C-alpha cells in the first residue's frame, strides 16, 4: 500500500510534467528577450554612427550614472507612480466599500464602474488631451463659466500642471481596477465578524479599523504590486497626452527608452536602460511579495 507521502510525491511529479510545456513557452516568450537585453547592454551599437556592435562591458551603465535626462525621467516616473498609486488606493478602497453595500441596482453600478478601466489607454489619453486643451477643453470651459478663472489655462503646456493632468487621467482610468480587487477581498470577509463586533459595542469605524483593514491587507498589497509595475512602465498615456513635454517635464523612463532606441538608434544604451528598469521592478516585486507572505502568515 502507498502512504500519503508517496501519493503526494507522484501528484507533484505529475503536476510538474504537465507544467513543463507552459514553462518552456514562458521561457521562450519572456526569457529570451530579457537575456537578449542583458547581452546587448554590454555592447555599444548606434546605427546612426556605428553599424557593427563593439563590446564595451559596463560602459553603458557608467554612462547612465551621468545621464541627467535619465535621472530626470526617473524622478518624473517616481512622482507619477507614487502619486497615482496612492490616490488610486484611497479612491479604490472607498469605491469598493460602497459597492460592497447592498442597494438597489448594485449590479449595474458595478458594471458601469469598471468601464473606464476596460477602455483602451490610448483612446483615454486622446480624450483627456482634448478635455485639458487650453482653447477647446471642457475643464477650462467649466472654470470660465463658474468665474473661477478669467482666461484659459494651458494645462498641458505647464510642467507642473501637465504632470498633474497625467496623474488625474491615470487615476480616473485605473481606480476601478483597484476597487474590483479590493471588492473581492471585502466579499471574502465573513459578516459574522461584523455582527459579533457590533454586539460588543464597536462603531463602524472601529469595525473598519480592527476587522476590515487588517483582513484586507493581502489584497491591498496585491493591488499595489500590480499598479506599481503598470504605473512605472506607463507609456501610451504619456505618449498620447503630452509626448513627454513640455520640455521633458513629463518624460517617463519608458518614453525615454523609446526615444533612445527608436529615435536615436542607440540600441546598446537603450538595452542598458531596460535592464536597470527591469531590475528595479524585480526588487519592488520581491519586497511586495515578502510583505504579502508576512501578512498572510499573520492572518492565517
PDB file of C-alpha atoms in Angstrom:
ATOM      1  CA  UNK A   1       0.000   0.000   0.000  1.00  0.00           C
ATOM      2  CA  UNK A   2       1.092   3.515  -0.776  1.00  0.00           C
ATOM      3  CA  UNK A   3       1.459   6.015   2.012  1.00  0.00           C
ATOM      4  CA  UNK A   4       0.364   9.625   1.821  1.00  0.00           C
ATOM      5  CA  UNK A   5       3.887  10.920   1.113  1.00  0.00           C
ATOM      6  CA  UNK A   6       4.276   8.621  -1.880  1.00  0.00           C
ATOM      7  CA  UNK A   7       0.915   9.670  -3.326  1.00  0.00           C
ATOM      8  CA  UNK A   8       1.723  13.346  -2.839  1.00  0.00           C
ATOM      9  CA  UNK A   9       5.142  12.867  -4.448  1.00  0.00           C
ATOM     10  CA  UNK A  10       3.570  11.307  -7.529  1.00  0.00           C
ATOM     11  CA  UNK A  11       0.987  14.073  -7.736  1.00  0.00           C
ATOM     12  CA  UNK A  12       3.734  16.705  -7.569  1.00  0.00           C
ATOM     13  CA  UNK A  13       5.747  14.981 -10.309  1.00  0.00           C
ATOM     14  CA  UNK A  14       2.633  14.746 -12.483  1.00  0.00           C
ATOM     15  CA  UNK A  15       1.917  18.431 -11.890  1.00  0.00           C
ATOM     16  CA  UNK A  16       5.464  19.392 -12.919  1.00  0.00           C
ATOM     17  CA  UNK A  17       5.245  17.247 -16.057  1.00  0.00           C
ATOM     18  CA  UNK A  18       2.004  18.976 -17.049  1.00  0.00           C
ATOM     19  CA  UNK A  19       3.556  22.379 -16.345  1.00  0.00           C
ATOM     20  CA  UNK A  20       6.682  21.828 -18.447  1.00  0.00           C
ATOM     21  CA  UNK A  21       5.114  22.904 -21.809  1.00  0.00           C
ATOM     22  CA  UNK A  22       3.779  26.114 -20.269  1.00  0.00           C
ATOM     23  CA  UNK A  23       7.109  26.835 -18.566  1.00  0.00           C
ATOM     24  CA  UNK A  24       9.002  26.306 -21.822  1.00  0.00           C
ATOM     25  CA  UNK A  25       6.633  28.651 -23.615  1.00  0.00           C
ATOM     26  CA  UNK A  26       7.107  31.316 -20.933  1.00  0.00           C
ATOM     27  CA  UNK A  27      10.865  30.837 -21.097  1.00  0.00           C
ATOM     28  CA  UNK A  28      10.813  31.381 -24.854  1.00  0.00           C
ATOM     29  CA  UNK A  29       8.415  34.338 -24.801  1.00  0.00           C
ATOM     30  CA  UNK A  30       9.872  36.192 -21.800  1.00  0.00           C
ATOM     31  CA  UNK A  31      13.251  34.632 -21.085  1.00  0.00           C
ATOM     32  CA  UNK A  32      14.854  35.195 -24.481  1.00  0.00           C
ATOM     33  CA  UNK A  33      14.031  38.933 -24.762  1.00  0.00           C
ATOM     34  CA  UNK A  34      15.302  39.526 -21.217  1.00  0.00           C
ATOM     35  CA  UNK A  35      18.526  37.613 -21.868  1.00  0.00           C
ATOM     36  CA  UNK A  36      18.938  39.415 -25.192  1.00  0.00           C
ATOM     37  CA  UNK A  37      18.568  42.803 -23.490  1.00  0.00           C
ATOM     38  CA  UNK A  38      21.199  41.873 -20.884  1.00  0.00           C
ATOM     39  CA  UNK A  39      23.594  40.768 -23.619  1.00  0.00           C
ATOM     40  CA  UNK A  40      23.001  43.820 -25.819  1.00  0.00           C
ATOM     41  CA  UNK A  41      23.550  46.172 -22.872  1.00  0.00           C
ATOM     42  CA  UNK A  42      27.206  45.076 -22.843  1.00  0.00           C
ATOM     43  CA  UNK A  43      27.782  46.430 -26.356  1.00  0.00           C
ATOM     44  CA  UNK A  44      27.978  49.852 -27.953  1.00  0.00           C
ATOM     45  CA  UNK A  45      25.773  49.902 -31.016  1.00  0.00           C
ATOM     46  CA  UNK A  46      24.341  53.064 -32.506  1.00  0.00           C
ATOM     47  CA  UNK A  47      23.069  52.678 -36.054  1.00  0.00           C
ATOM     48  CA  UNK A  48      23.434  56.426 -36.551  1.00  0.00           C
ATOM     49  CA  UNK A  49      27.212  56.364 -36.112  1.00  0.00           C
ATOM     50  CA  UNK A  50      28.327  52.742 -35.915  1.00  0.00           C
ATOM     51  CA  UNK A  51      26.688  49.760 -37.579  1.00  0.00           C
ATOM     52  CA  UNK A  52      28.725  46.959 -36.001  1.00  0.00           C
ATOM     53  CA  UNK A  53      28.373  46.353 -32.239  1.00  0.00           C
ATOM     54  CA  UNK A  54      31.520  46.756 -30.136  1.00  0.00           C
ATOM     55  CA  UNK A  55      31.875  45.072 -26.769  1.00  0.00           C
ATOM     56  CA  UNK A  56      32.079  47.766 -24.091  1.00  0.00           C
ATOM     57  CA  UNK A  57      31.374  45.875 -20.864  1.00  0.00           C
ATOM     58  CA  UNK A  58      29.651  48.047 -18.285  1.00  0.00           C
ATOM     59  CA  UNK A  59      30.308  51.346 -20.079  1.00  0.00           C
ATOM     60  CA  UNK A  60      26.609  51.830 -20.851  1.00  0.00           C
ATOM     61  CA  UNK A  61      25.764  51.579 -17.165  1.00  0.00           C
ATOM     62  CA  UNK A  62      28.522  54.033 -16.301  1.00  0.00           C
ATOM     63  CA  UNK A  63      27.139  56.405 -18.909  1.00  0.00           C
ATOM     64  CA  UNK A  64      23.756  56.109 -17.260  1.00  0.00           C
ATOM     65  CA  UNK A  65      25.144  57.392 -13.953  1.00  0.00           C
ATOM     66  CA  UNK A  66      25.930  60.743 -15.560  1.00  0.00           C
ATOM     67  CA  UNK A  67      22.865  60.957 -17.783  1.00  0.00           C
ATOM     68  CA  UNK A  68      20.826  63.869 -16.430  1.00  0.00           C
ATOM     69  CA  UNK A  69      17.943  63.155 -18.777  1.00  0.00           C
ATOM     70  CA  UNK A  70      17.633  59.602 -17.457  1.00  0.00           C
ATOM     71  CA  UNK A  71      17.573  60.751 -13.829  1.00  0.00           C
ATOM     72  CA  UNK A  72      15.028  63.433 -14.715  1.00  0.00           C
ATOM     73  CA  UNK A  73      12.776  60.829 -16.351  1.00  0.00           C
ATOM     74  CA  UNK A  74      13.314  58.508 -13.388  1.00  0.00           C
ATOM     75  CA  UNK A  75      12.227  61.272 -10.989  1.00  0.00           C
ATOM     76  CA  UNK A  76       9.153  62.050 -13.097  1.00  0.00           C
ATOM     77  CA  UNK A  77       8.270  58.346 -13.194  1.00  0.00           C
ATOM     78  CA  UNK A  78       8.679  58.063  -9.416  1.00  0.00           C
ATOM     79  CA  UNK A  79       6.478  61.100  -8.726  1.00  0.00           C
ATOM     80  CA  UNK A  80       3.866  59.909 -11.211  1.00  0.00           C
ATOM     81  CA  UNK A  81       3.830  56.350  -9.840  1.00  0.00           C
ATOM     82  CA  UNK A  82       3.759  57.342  -6.172  1.00  0.00           C
ATOM     83  CA  UNK A  83       1.032  59.964  -6.594  1.00  0.00           C
ATOM     84  CA  UNK A  84      -1.170  57.910  -8.913  1.00  0.00           C
ATOM     85  CA  UNK A  85      -0.967  54.670  -6.925  1.00  0.00           C
ATOM     86  CA  UNK A  86      -1.618  56.449  -3.613  1.00  0.00           C
ATOM     87  CA  UNK A  87      -4.713  58.232  -4.936  1.00  0.00           C
ATOM     88  CA  UNK A  88      -5.964  55.111  -6.699  1.00  0.00           C
ATOM     89  CA  UNK A  89      -5.662  53.092  -3.494  1.00  0.00           C
ATOM     90  CA  UNK A  90      -7.632  55.629  -1.447  1.00  0.00           C
ATOM     91  CA  UNK A  91     -10.358  56.099  -4.051  1.00  0.00           C
ATOM     92  CA  UNK A  92     -10.449  52.402  -4.924  1.00  0.00           C
ATOM     93  CA  UNK A  93     -10.929  51.450  -1.289  1.00  0.00           C
ATOM     94  CA  UNK A  94     -13.737  53.962  -0.914  1.00  0.00           C
ATOM     95  CA  UNK A  95     -15.483  52.748  -4.056  1.00  0.00           C
ATOM     96  CA  UNK A  96     -15.063  49.107  -3.002  1.00  0.00           C
ATOM     97  CA  UNK A  97     -16.664  49.843   0.381  1.00  0.00           C
ATOM     98  CA  UNK A  98     -19.633  51.465  -1.357  1.00  0.00           C
ATOM     99  CA  UNK A  99     -20.032  48.679  -3.917  1.00  0.00           C
ATOM    100  CA  UNK A 100     -19.905  46.094  -1.142  1.00  0.00           C
ATOM    101  CA  UNK A 101     -23.052  47.510   0.461  1.00  0.00           C
ATOM    102  CA  UNK A 102     -26.454  46.086  -0.559  1.00  0.00           C
ATOM    103  CA  UNK A 103     -28.511  48.570  -2.544  1.00  0.00           C
ATOM    104  CA  UNK A 104     -30.872  48.519  -5.494  1.00  0.00           C
ATOM    105  CA  UNK A 105     -29.129  48.446  -8.869  1.00  0.00           C
ATOM    106  CA  UNK A 106     -25.786  47.399  -7.386  1.00  0.00           C
ATOM    107  CA  UNK A 107     -25.001  45.095 -10.329  1.00  0.00           C
ATOM    108  CA  UNK A 108     -25.473  47.898 -12.845  1.00  0.00           C
ATOM    109  CA  UNK A 109     -23.330  50.280 -10.792  1.00  0.00           C
ATOM    110  CA  UNK A 110     -20.549  47.700 -10.555  1.00  0.00           C
ATOM    111  CA  UNK A 111     -20.618  47.159 -14.315  1.00  0.00           C
ATOM    112  CA  UNK A 112     -20.551  50.887 -15.012  1.00  0.00           C
ATOM    113  CA  UNK A 113     -17.714  51.479 -12.552  1.00  0.00           C
ATOM    114  CA  UNK A 114     -15.383  49.105 -14.417  1.00  0.00           C
ATOM    115  CA  UNK A 115     -15.863  50.771 -17.822  1.00  0.00           C
ATOM    116  CA  UNK A 116     -13.009  53.343 -17.545  1.00  0.00           C
ATOM    117  CA  UNK A 117     -10.512  50.568 -16.907  1.00  0.00           C
ATOM    118  CA  UNK A 118     -11.837  48.493 -19.813  1.00  0.00           C
ATOM    119  CA  UNK A 119     -11.339  51.284 -22.384  1.00  0.00           C
ATOM    120  CA  UNK A 120      -8.054  51.422 -24.377  1.00  0.00           C
ATOM    121  CA  UNK A 121      -5.445  53.641 -22.714  1.00  0.00           C
ATOM    122  CA  UNK A 122      -4.509  55.408 -25.964  1.00  0.00           C
ATOM    123  CA  UNK A 123      -8.145  56.358 -26.512  1.00  0.00           C
ATOM    124  CA  UNK A 124      -8.414  57.625 -22.927  1.00  0.00           C
ATOM    125  CA  UNK A 125      -5.232  59.671 -23.378  1.00  0.00           C
ATOM    126  CA  UNK A 126      -6.590  61.300 -26.521  1.00  0.00           C
ATOM    127  CA  UNK A 127      -9.887  62.111 -24.802  1.00  0.00           C
ATOM    128  CA  UNK A 128      -8.170  63.696 -21.777  1.00  0.00           C
ATOM    129  CA  UNK A 129      -5.825  65.640 -24.042  1.00  0.00           C
ATOM    130  CA  UNK A 130      -8.905  67.316 -25.537  1.00  0.00           C
ATOM    131  CA  UNK A 131     -10.515  67.749 -22.127  1.00  0.00           C
ATOM    132  CA  UNK A 132      -7.440  69.639 -20.897  1.00  0.00           C
ATOM    133  CA  UNK A 133      -7.000  71.593 -24.149  1.00  0.00           C
ATOM    134  CA  UNK A 134      -6.375  75.273 -23.357  1.00  0.00           C
ATOM    135  CA  UNK A 135      -8.719  76.576 -26.097  1.00  0.00           C
ATOM    136  CA  UNK A 136     -11.409  73.939 -26.582  1.00  0.00           C
ATOM    137  CA  UNK A 137     -11.169  71.860 -23.406  1.00  0.00           C
ATOM    138  CA  UNK A 138     -14.096  71.125 -21.135  1.00  0.00           C
ATOM    139  CA  UNK A 139     -12.118  71.881 -17.966  1.00  0.00           C
ATOM    140  CA  UNK A 140     -11.377  75.473 -18.959  1.00  0.00           C
ATOM    141  CA  UNK A 141     -14.920  75.956 -20.212  1.00  0.00           C
ATOM    142  CA  UNK A 142     -16.395  74.885 -16.864  1.00  0.00           C
ATOM    143  CA  UNK A 143     -13.969  77.025 -14.866  1.00  0.00           C
ATOM    144  CA  UNK A 144     -14.701  80.053 -17.079  1.00  0.00           C
ATOM    145  CA  UNK A 145     -18.463  79.601 -16.722  1.00  0.00           C
ATOM    146  CA  UNK A 146     -18.113  79.366 -12.944  1.00  0.00           C
ATOM    147  CA  UNK A 147     -15.994  82.514 -12.890  1.00  0.00           C
ATOM    148  CA  UNK A 148     -13.059  80.759 -11.223  1.00  0.00           C
ATOM    149  CA  UNK A 149     -10.631  81.818 -13.969  1.00  0.00           C
ATOM    150  CA  UNK A 150     -10.609  84.767 -16.371  1.00  0.00           C
ATOM    151  CA  UNK A 151      -8.723  83.103 -19.226  1.00  0.00           C
ATOM    152  CA  UNK A 152      -7.965  79.578 -20.335  1.00  0.00           C
ATOM    153  CA  UNK A 153      -5.201  77.693 -18.536  1.00  0.00           C
ATOM    154  CA  UNK A 154      -2.605  75.893 -20.645  1.00  0.00           C
ATOM    155  CA  UNK A 155      -2.823  72.667 -18.670  1.00  0.00           C
ATOM    156  CA  UNK A 156      -0.570  70.588 -20.896  1.00  0.00           C
ATOM    157  CA  UNK A 157       1.855  73.445 -21.562  1.00  0.00           C
ATOM    158  CA  UNK A 158       2.898  73.984 -17.944  1.00  0.00           C
ATOM    159  CA  UNK A 159       5.357  71.425 -16.474  1.00  0.00           C
ATOM    160  CA  UNK A 160       3.585  71.039 -13.132  1.00  0.00           C
ATOM    161  CA  UNK A 161       0.039  71.153 -14.478  1.00  0.00           C
ATOM    162  CA  UNK A 162       0.861  68.702 -17.277  1.00  0.00           C
ATOM    163  CA  UNK A 163       2.105  66.133 -14.768  1.00  0.00           C
ATOM    164  CA  UNK A 164      -0.979  66.697 -12.621  1.00  0.00           C
ATOM    165  CA  UNK A 165      -3.198  66.191 -15.664  1.00  0.00           C
ATOM    166  CA  UNK A 166      -1.447  62.891 -16.428  1.00  0.00           C
ATOM    167  CA  UNK A 167      -1.894  61.712 -12.848  1.00  0.00           C
ATOM    168  CA  UNK A 168      -5.577  62.705 -12.895  1.00  0.00           C
ATOM    169  CA  UNK A 169      -6.193  60.824 -16.160  1.00  0.00           C
ATOM    170  CA  UNK A 170      -4.405  57.715 -14.900  1.00  0.00           C
ATOM    171  CA  UNK A 171      -6.309  57.785 -11.596  1.00  0.00           C
ATOM    172  CA  UNK A 172      -9.608  58.104 -13.451  1.00  0.00           C
ATOM    173  CA  UNK A 173      -8.828  55.113 -15.656  1.00  0.00           C
ATOM    174  CA  UNK A 174      -7.254  52.639 -13.237  1.00  0.00           C
ATOM    175  CA  UNK A 175      -9.037  53.289  -9.933  1.00  0.00           C
ATOM    176  CA  UNK A 176     -11.800  50.818 -10.947  1.00  0.00           C
ATOM    177  CA  UNK A 177      -9.156  48.097 -11.272  1.00  0.00           C
ATOM    178  CA  UNK A 178      -8.091  48.523  -7.642  1.00  0.00           C
ATOM    179  CA  UNK A 179     -11.694  48.818  -6.489  1.00  0.00           C
ATOM    180  CA  UNK A 180     -12.570  45.456  -8.088  1.00  0.00           C
ATOM    181  CA  UNK A 181      -9.577  43.749  -6.452  1.00  0.00           C
ATOM    182  CA  UNK A 182     -10.460  45.182  -3.048  1.00  0.00           C
ATOM    183  CA  UNK A 183     -14.136  44.388  -3.523  1.00  0.00           C
ATOM    184  CA  UNK A 184     -13.224  40.716  -3.981  1.00  0.00           C
ATOM    185  CA  UNK A 185     -11.314  40.902  -0.705  1.00  0.00           C
ATOM    186  CA  UNK A 186     -14.229  42.538   1.103  1.00  0.00           C
ATOM    187  CA  UNK A 187     -16.638  39.848  -0.036  1.00  0.00           C
ATOM    188  CA  UNK A 188     -14.379  37.164   1.430  1.00  0.00           C
ATOM    189  CA  UNK A 189     -14.749  38.646   4.951  1.00  0.00           C
ATOM    190  CA  UNK A 190     -17.484  36.900   6.909  1.00  0.00           C
ATOM    191  CA  UNK A 191     -20.409  39.055   8.009  1.00  0.00           C
ATOM    192  CA  UNK A 192     -20.440  37.192  11.334  1.00  0.00           C
ATOM    193  CA  UNK A 193     -17.299  39.035  12.359  1.00  0.00           C
ATOM    194  CA  UNK A 194     -19.030  42.416  11.985  1.00  0.00           C
ATOM    195  CA  UNK A 195     -22.133  41.195  13.814  1.00  0.00           C
ATOM    196  CA  UNK A 196     -20.106  39.906  16.752  1.00  0.00           C
ATOM    197  CA  UNK A 197     -18.094  43.123  16.830  1.00  0.00           C
ATOM    198  CA  UNK A 198     -21.268  45.218  16.802  1.00  0.00           C
ATOM    199  CA  UNK A 199     -22.657  43.232  19.728  1.00  0.00           C
ATOM    200  CA  UNK A 200     -19.550  44.213  21.674  1.00  0.00           C
ATOM    201  CA  UNK A 201     -20.474  47.870  21.109  1.00  0.00           C
ATOM    202  CA  UNK A 202     -17.997  48.625  18.315  1.00  0.00           C
ATOM    203  CA  UNK A 203     -18.682  51.536  15.960  1.00  0.00           C
ATOM    204  CA  UNK A 204     -18.494  51.176  12.157  1.00  0.00           C
ATOM    205  CA  UNK A 205     -15.138  52.980  12.173  1.00  0.00           C
ATOM    206  CA  UNK A 206     -13.773  50.576  14.780  1.00  0.00           C
ATOM    207  CA  UNK A 207     -15.005  47.611  12.738  1.00  0.00           C
ATOM    208  CA  UNK A 208     -13.269  49.020   9.660  1.00  0.00           C
ATOM    209  CA  UNK A 209     -10.017  49.637  11.530  1.00  0.00           C
ATOM    210  CA  UNK A 210      -9.945  46.386  13.507  1.00  0.00           C
ATOM    211  CA  UNK A 211     -11.541  43.903  11.072  1.00  0.00           C
ATOM    212  CA  UNK A 212     -11.761  45.188   7.511  1.00  0.00           C
ATOM    213  CA  UNK A 213      -8.357  46.799   7.144  1.00  0.00           C
ATOM    214  CA  UNK A 214      -6.249  44.003   8.698  1.00  0.00           C
ATOM    215  CA  UNK A 215      -8.025  41.282   6.692  1.00  0.00           C
ATOM    216  CA  UNK A 216      -7.789  43.361   3.511  1.00  0.00           C
ATOM    217  CA  UNK A 217      -4.001  43.881   3.677  1.00  0.00           C
ATOM    218  CA  UNK A 218      -3.169  40.937   1.332  1.00  0.00           C
ATOM    219  CA  UNK A 219      -5.491  42.313  -1.370  1.00  0.00           C
ATOM    220  CA  UNK A 220      -4.102  45.813  -0.844  1.00  0.00           C
ATOM    221  CA  UNK A 221      -0.542  44.564  -1.341  1.00  0.00           C
ATOM    222  CA  UNK A 222      -1.544  42.656  -4.487  1.00  0.00           C
ATOM    223  CA  UNK A 223      -3.262  45.762  -5.880  1.00  0.00           C
ATOM    224  CA  UNK A 224      -0.229  47.907  -5.064  1.00  0.00           C
ATOM    225  CA  UNK A 225       2.070  45.377  -6.708  1.00  0.00           C
ATOM    226  CA  UNK A 226       0.082  45.330  -9.938  1.00  0.00           C
ATOM    227  CA  UNK A 227      -0.363  49.081 -10.073  1.00  0.00           C
ATOM    228  CA  UNK A 228       3.263  49.871  -9.245  1.00  0.00           C
ATOM    229  CA  UNK A 229       4.510  47.699 -12.110  1.00  0.00           C
ATOM    230  CA  UNK A 230       1.962  49.159 -14.520  1.00  0.00           C
ATOM    231  CA  UNK A 231       2.479  52.782 -13.483  1.00  0.00           C
ATOM    232  CA  UNK A 232       6.268  52.585 -13.508  1.00  0.00           C
ATOM    233  CA  UNK A 233       6.129  51.259 -17.067  1.00  0.00           C
ATOM    234  CA  UNK A 234       3.490  53.732 -18.274  1.00  0.00           C
ATOM    235  CA  UNK A 235       3.955  54.704 -21.908  1.00  0.00           C
ATOM    236  CA  UNK A 236       0.838  55.057 -24.047  1.00  0.00           C
ATOM    237  CA  UNK A 237      -0.988  57.565 -21.843  1.00  0.00           C
ATOM    238  CA  UNK A 238       2.036  59.882 -21.663  1.00  0.00           C
ATOM    239  CA  UNK A 239       2.872  59.471 -25.356  1.00  0.00           C
ATOM    240  CA  UNK A 240      -0.656  60.444 -26.415  1.00  0.00           C
ATOM    241  CA  UNK A 241      -1.379  63.225 -23.916  1.00  0.00           C
ATOM    242  CA  UNK A 242       1.914  65.136 -23.693  1.00  0.00           C
ATOM    243  CA  UNK A 243       4.573  63.243 -25.640  1.00  0.00           C
ATOM    244  CA  UNK A 244       6.899  63.847 -22.683  1.00  0.00           C
ATOM    245  CA  UNK A 245       6.577  67.627 -22.877  1.00  0.00           C
ATOM    246  CA  UNK A 246       6.722  70.419 -22.177  1.00  0.00           C
ATOM    247  CA  UNK A 247      10.499  70.382 -22.248  1.00  0.00           C
ATOM    248  CA  UNK A 248      10.737  66.818 -20.942  1.00  0.00           C
ATOM    249  CA  UNK A 249       8.754  67.666 -17.802  1.00  0.00           C
ATOM    250  CA  UNK A 250       6.521  64.606 -18.237  1.00  0.00           C
ATOM    251  CA  UNK A 251       9.011  62.273 -19.917  1.00  0.00           C
ATOM    252  CA  UNK A 252       8.877  58.952 -18.086  1.00  0.00           C
ATOM    253  CA  UNK A 253      11.532  56.231 -18.248  1.00  0.00           C
ATOM    254  CA  UNK A 254       9.675  54.117 -20.806  1.00  0.00           C
ATOM    255  CA  UNK A 255       9.303  57.112 -23.124  1.00  0.00           C
ATOM    256  CA  UNK A 256      12.998  57.924 -22.758  1.00  0.00           C
ATOM    257  CA  UNK A 257      13.902  54.326 -23.607  1.00  0.00           C
ATOM    258  CA  UNK A 258      11.661  54.502 -26.664  1.00  0.00           C
ATOM    259  CA  UNK A 259      13.334  57.718 -27.830  1.00  0.00           C
ATOM    260  CA  UNK A 260      16.810  56.262 -27.223  1.00  0.00           C
ATOM    261  CA  UNK A 261      16.130  53.152 -29.288  1.00  0.00           C
ATOM    262  CA  UNK A 262      13.702  54.300 -31.984  1.00  0.00           C
ATOM    263  CA  UNK A 263      14.742  57.926 -32.486  1.00  0.00           C
ATOM    264  CA  UNK A 264      18.471  57.910 -31.730  1.00  0.00           C
ATOM    265  CA  UNK A 265      19.013  54.229 -32.716  1.00  0.00           C
ATOM    266  CA  UNK A 266      21.249  53.700 -29.676  1.00  0.00           C
ATOM    267  CA  UNK A 267      20.448  50.051 -29.061  1.00  0.00           C
ATOM    268  CA  UNK A 268      23.211  49.291 -26.560  1.00  0.00           C
ATOM    269  CA  UNK A 269      22.385  52.157 -24.243  1.00  0.00           C
ATOM    270  CA  UNK A 270      18.663  51.559 -24.657  1.00  0.00           C
ATOM    271  CA  UNK A 271      19.144  47.931 -23.613  1.00  0.00           C
ATOM    272  CA  UNK A 272      21.059  49.085 -20.527  1.00  0.00           C
ATOM    273  CA  UNK A 273      18.142  51.351 -19.604  1.00  0.00           C
ATOM    274  CA  UNK A 274      15.768  48.413 -19.996  1.00  0.00           C
ATOM    275  CA  UNK A 275      17.954  46.218 -17.782  1.00  0.00           C
ATOM    276  CA  UNK A 276      18.110  48.781 -14.976  1.00  0.00           C
ATOM    277  CA  UNK A 277      14.351  49.372 -15.116  1.00  0.00           C
ATOM    278  CA  UNK A 278      13.730  45.613 -15.094  1.00  0.00           C
ATOM    279  CA  UNK A 279      15.969  45.113 -12.051  1.00  0.00           C
ATOM    280  CA  UNK A 280      14.223  47.929 -10.169  1.00  0.00           C
ATOM    281  CA  UNK A 281      10.860  46.303 -10.820  1.00  0.00           C
ATOM    282  CA  UNK A 282      12.197  42.931  -9.690  1.00  0.00           C
ATOM    283  CA  UNK A 283      13.357  44.455  -6.397  1.00  0.00           C
ATOM    284  CA  UNK A 284       9.967  46.118  -5.878  1.00  0.00           C
ATOM    285  CA  UNK A 285       8.139  42.865  -6.648  1.00  0.00           C
ATOM    286  CA  UNK A 286      10.389  40.942  -4.250  1.00  0.00           C
ATOM    287  CA  UNK A 287       9.716  43.416  -1.431  1.00  0.00           C
ATOM    288  CA  UNK A 288       5.962  43.334  -2.072  1.00  0.00           C
ATOM    289  CA  UNK A 289       5.973  39.524  -2.185  1.00  0.00           C
ATOM    290  CA  UNK A 290       7.820  39.381   1.131  1.00  0.00           C
ATOM    291  CA  UNK A 291       5.314  41.731   2.741  1.00  0.00           C
ATOM    292  CA  UNK A 292       2.433  39.742   1.261  1.00  0.00           C
ATOM    293  CA  UNK A 293       3.847  36.480   2.632  1.00  0.00           C
ATOM    294  CA  UNK A 294       4.230  38.010   6.090  1.00  0.00           C
ATOM    295  CA  UNK A 295       0.686  39.441   6.055  1.00  0.00           C
ATOM    296  CA  UNK A 296      -0.772  36.073   5.046  1.00  0.00           C
ATOM    297  CA  UNK A 297       1.209  34.353   7.794  1.00  0.00           C
ATOM    298  CA  UNK A 298      -0.242  36.760  10.381  1.00  0.00           C
ATOM    299  CA  UNK A 299      -3.833  36.280   9.175  1.00  0.00           C
ATOM    300  CA  UNK A 300      -3.551  32.506   8.799  1.00  0.00           C
TER     301      UNK A 300
END
